[in-house]
XYZ file of C-alpha atoms in Angstrom:
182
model
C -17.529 37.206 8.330
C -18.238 35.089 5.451
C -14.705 33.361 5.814
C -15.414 32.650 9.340
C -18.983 30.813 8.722
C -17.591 28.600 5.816
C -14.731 27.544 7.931
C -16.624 26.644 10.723
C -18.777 24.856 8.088
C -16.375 22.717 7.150
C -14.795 22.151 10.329
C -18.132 20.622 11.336
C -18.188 18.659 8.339
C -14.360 17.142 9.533
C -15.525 16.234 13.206
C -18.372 14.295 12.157
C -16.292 12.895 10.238
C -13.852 11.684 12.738
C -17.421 11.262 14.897
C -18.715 8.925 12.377
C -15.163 7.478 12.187
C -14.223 6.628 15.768
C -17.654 4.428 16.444
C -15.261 2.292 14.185
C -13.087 1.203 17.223
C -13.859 -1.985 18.920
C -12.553 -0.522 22.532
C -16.207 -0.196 24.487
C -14.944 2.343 26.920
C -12.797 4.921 24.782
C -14.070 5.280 21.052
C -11.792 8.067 19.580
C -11.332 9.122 15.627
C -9.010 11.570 13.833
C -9.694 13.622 10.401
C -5.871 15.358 8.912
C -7.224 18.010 6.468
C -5.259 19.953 4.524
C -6.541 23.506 5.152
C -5.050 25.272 1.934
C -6.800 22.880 0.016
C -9.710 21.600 2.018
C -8.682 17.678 1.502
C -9.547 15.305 3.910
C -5.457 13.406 3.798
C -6.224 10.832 6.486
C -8.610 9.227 8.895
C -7.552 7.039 11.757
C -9.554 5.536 14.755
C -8.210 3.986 18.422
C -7.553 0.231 18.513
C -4.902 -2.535 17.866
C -2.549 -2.830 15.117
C -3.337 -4.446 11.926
C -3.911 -8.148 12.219
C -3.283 -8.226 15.906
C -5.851 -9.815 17.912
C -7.994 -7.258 20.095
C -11.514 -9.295 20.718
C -10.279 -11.186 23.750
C -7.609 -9.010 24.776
C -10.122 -5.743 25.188
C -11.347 -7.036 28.827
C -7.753 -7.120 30.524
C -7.598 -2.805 30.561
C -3.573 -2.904 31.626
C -2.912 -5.231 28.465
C -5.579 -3.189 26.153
C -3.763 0.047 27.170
C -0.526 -1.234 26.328
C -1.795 -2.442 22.578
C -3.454 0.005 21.618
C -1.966 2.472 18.779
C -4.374 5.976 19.363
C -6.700 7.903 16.505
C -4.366 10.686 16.069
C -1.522 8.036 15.948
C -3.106 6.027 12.948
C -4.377 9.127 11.450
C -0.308 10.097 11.420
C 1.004 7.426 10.331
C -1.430 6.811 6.787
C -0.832 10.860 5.974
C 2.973 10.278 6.155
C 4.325 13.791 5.439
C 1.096 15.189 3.946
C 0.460 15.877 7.610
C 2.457 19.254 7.330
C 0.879 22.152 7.587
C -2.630 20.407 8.513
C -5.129 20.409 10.624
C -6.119 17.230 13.005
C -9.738 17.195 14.117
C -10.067 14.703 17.181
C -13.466 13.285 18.947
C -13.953 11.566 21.754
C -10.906 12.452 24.342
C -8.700 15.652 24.722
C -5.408 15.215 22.860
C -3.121 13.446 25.628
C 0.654 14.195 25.787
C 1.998 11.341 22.929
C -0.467 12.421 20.422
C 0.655 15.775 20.979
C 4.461 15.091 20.591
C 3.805 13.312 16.892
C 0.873 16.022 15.994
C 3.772 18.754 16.378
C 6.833 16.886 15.098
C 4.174 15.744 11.886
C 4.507 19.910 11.260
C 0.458 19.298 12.066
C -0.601 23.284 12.440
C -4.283 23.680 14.010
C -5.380 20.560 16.673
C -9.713 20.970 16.710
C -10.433 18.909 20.230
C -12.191 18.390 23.393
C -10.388 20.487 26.226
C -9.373 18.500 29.360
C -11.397 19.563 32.603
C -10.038 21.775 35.016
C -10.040 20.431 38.522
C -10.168 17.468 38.271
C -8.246 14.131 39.384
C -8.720 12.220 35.853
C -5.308 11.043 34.549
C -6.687 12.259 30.983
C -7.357 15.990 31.721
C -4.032 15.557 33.451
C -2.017 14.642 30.271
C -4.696 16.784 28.165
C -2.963 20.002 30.017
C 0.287 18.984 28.997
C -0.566 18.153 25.572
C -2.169 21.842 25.755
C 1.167 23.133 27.021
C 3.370 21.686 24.377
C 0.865 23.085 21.328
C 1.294 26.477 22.967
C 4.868 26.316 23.478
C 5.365 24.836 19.824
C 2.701 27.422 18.357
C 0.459 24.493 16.841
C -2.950 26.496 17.322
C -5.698 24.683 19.408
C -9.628 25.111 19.047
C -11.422 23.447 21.697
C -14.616 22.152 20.703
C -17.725 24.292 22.026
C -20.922 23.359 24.055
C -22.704 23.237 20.770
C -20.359 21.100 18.875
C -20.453 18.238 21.894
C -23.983 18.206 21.838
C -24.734 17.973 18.632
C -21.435 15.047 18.186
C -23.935 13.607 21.120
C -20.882 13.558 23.256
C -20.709 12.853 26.777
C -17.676 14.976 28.194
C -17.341 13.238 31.444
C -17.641 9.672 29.964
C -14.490 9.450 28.250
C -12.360 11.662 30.317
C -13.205 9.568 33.276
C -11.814 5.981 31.251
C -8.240 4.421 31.822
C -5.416 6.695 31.262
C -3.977 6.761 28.141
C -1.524 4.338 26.714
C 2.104 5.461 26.810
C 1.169 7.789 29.935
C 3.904 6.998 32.595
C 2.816 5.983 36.023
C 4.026 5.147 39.241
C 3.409 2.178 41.246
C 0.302 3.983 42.981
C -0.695 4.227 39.265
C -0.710 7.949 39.502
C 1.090 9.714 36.450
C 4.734 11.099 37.038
């Protein structure tokens, strides 16, 4: 019992951290951050937050959503790539969208071992919850354990779960020419 309350302790610790970290992204309609803590030795490896890459313009380009979406690296991607191979055997903590299908692929092939994260919606038409179930799919199949984030922890992250879910789909998703996802 006491294991379980000071892990839960610290896991709320991590997702306001990568709360507090993705109000760092510049995007107005999907704010997303990403904490990679090593479990064994509760050490916080690497942050990340959604936007454009390093020195690449993103002030005028944020308007135009088909050009932003294409630009834009995700949380969980820059989170990845500044933990390098100190990502295996971690945990990722992610706020602000479920984990879509990309992030998932490079969260599993980092070795990453426990994803902490919204859960997509079920029934609904949003392209996110969409890719959020196949992200869901591959964890499972790849045993990468995934703890959705409770009632409690949304409210008090002050999180709206429709609000992002409802945005753009996510870069690297692959539509058709209706714009629906294949």
């Amino acid at each position: 019992m006491r294991e379980q309350k000071k892990s839960k302790k610290w896991d709320d610790r991590y997702l306001d951290l990568a709360n507090l970290v993705r109000g760092w992204s510049k995007d107005p309609r999907a704010k997303v951050g990403a904490a990679i803590v090593n479990p064994q030795r509760g050490r916080l490896i690497s942050i990340g937050f959604n936007g454009f890459p390093s020195n690449v313009e993103d002030d005028a380009r944020l308007a135009d959503s088909g050009l932003k979406l294409s630009m834009t690296i995700h949380a969980e991607q820059n989170a990845l790539i500044f933990a390098g191979q100190q990502a295996f055997g971690c945990d990722a903590y992610v706020v602000g969208k479920p984990v879509c299908s990309m992030c998932a692929t490079l969260l599993i092939q980092a070795g990453v071992k426990r994803v902490i994260a919204a859960k997509p919606r079920e029934g609904t038409e949003s392209k996110w919850d969409r890719v959020g179930f196949t992200a869901l799919r591959m964890l499972e199949e790849a045993q990468v354990e995934f703890s959705e984030l409770e009632e409690d922890d949304l409210e008090r992250l002050e999180l709206d779960v429709n609000e992002a879910r409802d945005s753009l789909p996510p870069s690297g998703a692959i539509l058709d020419d209706q714009g629906e996802l294949f």
